[in-house]
XYZ file of C-alpha atoms in Angstrom:
346
model
C 0.022 -0.073 -0.039
C 1.121 3.453 -1.008
C 2.292 6.195 1.395
C 0.166 9.038 0.760
C 1.964 12.172 1.880
C 1.067 16.141 0.806
C 2.792 18.276 -1.337
C 3.760 20.448 1.543
C 5.068 17.668 3.727
C 7.146 15.767 1.530
C 8.725 19.012 0.197
C 9.503 20.292 3.936
C 10.905 16.480 4.798
C 13.431 16.917 1.766
C 14.665 20.008 2.930
C 15.737 18.461 6.619
C 17.623 15.748 4.937
C 20.360 15.307 2.688
C 20.751 14.276 -0.831
C 20.320 10.713 0.074
C 17.447 11.069 2.192
C 19.531 10.754 5.455
C 18.737 13.336 8.400
C 22.271 14.358 9.740
C 20.857 17.372 11.864
C 22.399 19.303 14.618
C 20.371 19.865 17.775
C 21.141 23.525 19.382
C 17.440 23.739 20.942
C 18.676 23.167 24.854
C 17.446 25.887 27.129
C 17.936 25.443 30.701
C 20.649 22.625 30.279
C 22.800 25.043 28.211
C 22.208 27.759 30.623
C 23.429 25.759 33.244
C 26.345 24.429 31.415
C 27.314 28.075 30.566
C 27.232 29.326 33.944
C 29.664 26.457 35.438
C 31.932 27.008 32.253
C 31.793 30.640 32.992
C 32.525 30.279 36.714
C 35.385 27.734 36.412
C 37.501 30.314 34.215
C 36.417 33.287 36.662
C 34.336 34.995 33.939
C 31.014 36.904 34.383
C 27.650 34.862 33.095
C 25.202 36.708 31.079
C 22.127 35.582 28.701
C 24.059 36.879 26.309
C 26.628 34.262 26.206
C 23.658 31.721 25.541
C 22.791 33.598 22.594
C 26.026 34.336 20.831
C 26.901 30.860 21.426
C 23.927 29.669 19.733
C 24.247 32.072 16.981
C 28.132 31.110 16.503
C 27.565 27.489 16.542
C 24.864 27.963 14.025
C 26.971 30.173 11.595
C 29.644 27.393 11.406
C 28.139 24.057 11.765
C 24.891 24.723 9.944
C 25.984 24.939 6.375
C 27.834 21.316 6.955
C 24.336 20.150 8.315
C 21.158 19.070 6.623
C 18.999 21.022 9.250
C 19.462 22.552 12.886
C 17.138 22.219 15.494
C 16.453 25.641 16.984
C 14.425 27.217 19.768
C 12.866 30.974 19.316
C 13.424 31.653 23.001
C 17.079 31.494 23.272
C 17.945 30.539 19.748
C 16.798 33.498 18.047
C 20.431 34.685 16.921
C 21.037 31.285 15.730
C 18.070 31.086 13.345
C 19.198 34.060 11.767
C 22.348 33.165 11.569
C 21.894 29.136 9.835
C 22.488 28.821 6.453
C 20.126 29.674 3.824
C 20.089 25.587 2.466
C 20.023 23.896 5.944
C 16.911 22.971 7.144
C 14.886 24.805 10.325
C 13.395 22.600 12.856
C 11.929 24.493 15.685
C 11.091 23.522 19.095
C 7.574 23.847 20.002
C 7.623 22.395 24.001
C 8.578 24.265 27.246
C 11.760 23.484 28.797
C 11.894 21.285 31.398
C 9.016 20.285 33.419
C 6.911 21.281 36.753
C 8.770 19.417 39.093
C 5.664 19.881 41.715
C 3.458 18.499 39.689
C 3.739 14.585 39.033
C 4.139 13.026 35.752
C 6.930 15.403 34.152
C 3.856 16.521 31.915
C 4.625 18.470 28.891
C 3.748 21.975 27.630
C 3.765 23.847 24.663
C 5.504 27.278 24.248
C 2.610 29.822 24.962
C 3.199 32.361 22.189
C 4.002 29.835 19.446
C 1.891 27.530 16.988
C 2.596 25.406 14.404
C 1.518 28.305 11.912
C 3.482 30.700 13.514
C 6.805 28.478 13.525
C 6.163 27.737 9.470
C 5.654 31.816 8.940
C 8.912 32.061 10.970
C 10.606 30.100 8.466
C 10.525 26.347 10.366
C 10.569 23.430 7.914
C 9.439 20.874 10.524
C 8.284 21.011 14.162
C 9.572 19.464 17.575
C 8.265 18.357 20.457
C 9.662 16.395 23.563
C 8.145 14.525 26.119
C 9.179 12.473 29.583
C 8.092 8.925 29.397
C 7.485 6.178 32.093
C 5.666 3.625 30.079
C 5.325 1.751 33.798
C 3.491 5.384 34.849
C -0.327 5.831 36.049
C -2.447 5.153 33.054
C -3.891 8.380 33.609
C -0.854 10.109 33.429
C 0.295 8.460 30.257
C -3.231 9.030 28.501
C -2.522 12.842 29.367
C 0.714 12.135 27.029
C -1.273 10.364 24.364
C -3.665 13.091 23.965
C -1.110 15.898 24.108
C 0.694 13.944 21.086
C -2.492 13.646 19.277
C -2.846 17.761 19.669
C 0.351 18.319 18.252
C 0.338 16.024 15.403
C -3.058 17.228 14.367
C -2.204 20.884 14.776
C 0.948 20.239 12.294
C -1.381 18.536 10.020
C -3.318 21.555 9.361
C -0.661 23.372 8.903
C 1.133 20.801 6.585
C 4.662 20.680 8.490
C 6.430 17.363 9.428
C 6.462 16.572 12.884
C 9.559 15.476 14.737
C 8.848 13.824 18.042
C 11.558 13.410 20.841
C 10.725 10.906 23.953
C 13.098 10.609 26.715
C 12.343 7.744 29.067
C 12.475 7.812 32.956
C 11.577 6.393 36.296
C 11.717 8.614 39.325
C 12.297 5.329 41.527
C 16.210 5.442 40.155
C 18.434 7.898 39.327
C 18.801 7.927 35.107
C 22.592 6.581 35.284
C 21.808 4.342 37.751
C 22.295 0.471 36.593
C 18.741 -0.207 38.221
C 17.471 2.332 35.455
C 19.838 0.929 32.626
C 18.027 -2.627 33.142
C 14.713 -1.049 32.749
C 15.872 1.020 29.795
C 15.509 -1.235 27.111
C 11.924 -2.466 27.278
C 11.053 1.443 28.045
C 12.398 2.445 24.757
C 10.889 -0.219 22.736
C 7.577 0.007 24.404
C 7.696 3.681 23.721
C 8.333 3.099 19.945
C 5.376 0.588 19.597
C 2.797 3.043 20.785
C 4.198 6.414 19.379
C 4.545 4.852 15.779
C 1.157 4.671 15.535
C -0.650 6.310 12.658
C -3.299 8.400 15.082
C -0.324 10.445 16.515
C 0.724 11.836 13.023
C 4.267 11.854 14.108
C 6.570 12.311 11.091
C 9.761 11.263 12.537
C 10.758 9.373 16.024
C 13.714 11.335 17.648
C 14.657 8.214 20.137
C 17.000 7.357 22.511
C 19.615 4.219 22.304
C 17.783 1.419 24.172
C 20.548 1.051 26.525
C 23.002 2.819 28.471
C 26.517 2.617 26.903
C 28.199 2.806 30.684
C 26.574 -0.371 31.301
C 27.514 -2.525 28.221
C 29.711 -5.292 29.150
C 32.348 -4.791 26.601
C 32.663 -1.116 26.704
C 33.195 -0.323 30.644
C 36.465 -1.842 31.448
C 35.325 -4.840 33.791
C 32.927 -2.789 35.807
C 29.342 -4.006 36.688
C 27.136 -4.309 33.375
C 23.687 -4.660 32.606
C 23.977 -6.179 29.030
C 26.531 -7.710 26.677
C 26.969 -5.749 23.260
C 25.189 -8.851 21.513
C 22.341 -8.256 23.681
C 22.123 -4.708 22.995
C 22.245 -5.458 19.420
C 18.691 -7.361 19.738
C 17.137 -4.581 21.508
C 18.499 -2.115 18.817
C 17.014 -4.753 16.037
C 13.840 -4.933 18.114
C 13.243 -1.172 18.191
C 14.003 -0.826 14.439
C 11.350 -3.830 13.988
C 8.445 -2.007 15.815
C 8.954 1.685 13.712
C 6.359 2.190 11.140
C 7.837 5.904 10.482
C 11.694 6.894 10.183
C 13.323 7.379 13.203
C 16.864 8.971 14.450
C 18.303 8.632 17.305
C 19.502 11.478 19.835
C 22.945 11.694 21.546
C 21.679 12.104 24.829
C 24.680 13.891 26.027
C 26.906 11.108 25.855
C 30.857 11.520 24.914
C 31.051 12.335 20.765
C 33.302 8.759 20.189
C 30.445 6.832 22.604
C 27.612 8.089 20.386
C 29.662 7.284 17.115
C 30.343 3.680 18.615
C 26.687 3.197 19.468
C 25.827 4.317 15.405
C 28.304 1.731 14.249
C 27.042 -0.394 16.420
C 23.059 0.195 15.390
C 24.275 -0.199 11.751
C 25.623 -3.083 12.469
C 22.831 -4.806 13.825
C 20.848 -3.890 10.870
C 18.739 -0.520 12.439
C 17.011 1.207 9.601
C 17.577 4.383 11.367
C 17.541 7.272 9.374
C 19.944 9.480 10.774
C 20.700 11.985 13.759
C 19.984 15.049 15.828
C 23.046 15.262 17.485
C 23.616 17.919 20.001
C 26.213 18.026 23.046
C 27.862 15.167 21.321
C 28.838 17.608 18.742
C 29.409 21.045 20.482
C 29.410 20.326 24.166
C 33.547 21.185 24.597
C 32.963 24.259 22.818
C 31.315 25.741 25.952
C 34.569 25.698 28.177
C 36.188 27.036 24.763
C 34.173 29.855 24.522
C 33.823 30.675 28.379
C 37.608 30.630 28.267
C 38.781 32.265 25.046
C 35.500 34.293 23.790
C 34.383 34.419 20.304
C 37.260 33.870 18.548
C 38.346 30.707 20.413
C 34.978 29.197 19.582
C 34.937 30.111 16.175
C 38.431 28.430 15.512
C 36.987 25.441 17.855
C 34.120 25.057 15.580
C 35.801 25.435 12.335
C 38.179 22.569 13.249
C 37.208 20.599 16.106
C 33.339 21.028 15.741
C 33.412 20.596 12.072
C 35.210 17.410 12.180
C 32.304 16.134 14.480
C 29.679 16.772 12.296
C 31.969 15.338 9.124
C 32.565 12.271 11.191
C 28.810 11.741 11.806
C 28.230 11.863 8.137
C 30.805 9.443 7.398
C 29.196 7.062 9.726
C 25.741 8.188 8.684
C 26.611 7.801 5.247
C 27.366 3.826 5.894
C 25.001 3.136 8.244
C 21.263 4.735 7.847
C 18.346 4.367 6.073
C 17.119 7.158 3.967
C 14.059 8.499 5.432
C 11.314 7.171 2.483
C 12.771 3.963 2.672
C 11.040 3.097 5.505
C 8.088 3.619 3.305
C 9.236 1.248 0.501
C 11.012 3.856 -1.236
C 10.217 6.924 -3.318
C 7.997 5.098 -5.923
C 5.840 3.974 -2.978
C 5.289 7.620 -1.558
C 2.064 9.087 -3.303
C 2.441 13.192 -3.131
C -0.920 14.654 -3.256
C -1.864 18.555 -2.869
C -3.421 19.426 0.513
C -6.670 21.493 0.328
C -5.947 25.230 1.297
C -7.252 26.513 4.328
C -7.692 29.762 4.866
């Protein structure tokens, strides 16, 4: 059966992917976490912190690295300078969710930015939208029902605006620290179950942005004889199960792991036959530049971006070329996509 896709959504999907249909995108929509990292870097280097540092950091990273990426993910709140600085040929994905969550309300419930809408972001130049939810698949049914309804509202709003939706899922369990071995043991099933649910047609998600279904810290062959939760062979099985559950394109997020670790994860996914369509790589690409910027200012950061930052992007491109699958192949290839005109909404 052919995949029906409107002309607007199809063309925008093509704009956020490279010529081979791979999404080699740069994630730069971090807000609260980036402020925290920048404050720490400023303090470590004996410099005063200001929000202008965050705005300028996003602008410089976007200016130097966006020309080498198929798309860049930015937020209008702190990344407005980065949006203006991005390369014209690079696709723009815009964040629609508020940063963080209300810690006083159980369930880490998501919410959208108050002064944004799918239509407004399209008018601001967005080729795609992105929303993140925190998900505990074992949480109370009423909590997860709120998240399902939230996702459907997001998907149907974007459908009306004829803009692709990126949907990021970050799993958690409040009973365990995110870096604990206890949560590491839960994570594979949580991530796979999240895929099984949110790959359903009813959510109108264009691209799922998924975690690796394991914690690399607890892979037996990767941790120099420390305690482990799984072997590399077991991890390959989790990766394949995740891939087999997908009914639409999905990409991997870097989740803040060091660059070499993320690269190793992607190669492992490729060796397991995982049909992922690219990445949205954030901190793994640019995190080390924060301290360089705090220490050496704009000139230091530009130099770092032109050398190490650029090399990080190029290394990812090489890995994706060898291991990733074009986004349209999940639908049986370009010939199996029927592009239709969408009704005009006035």
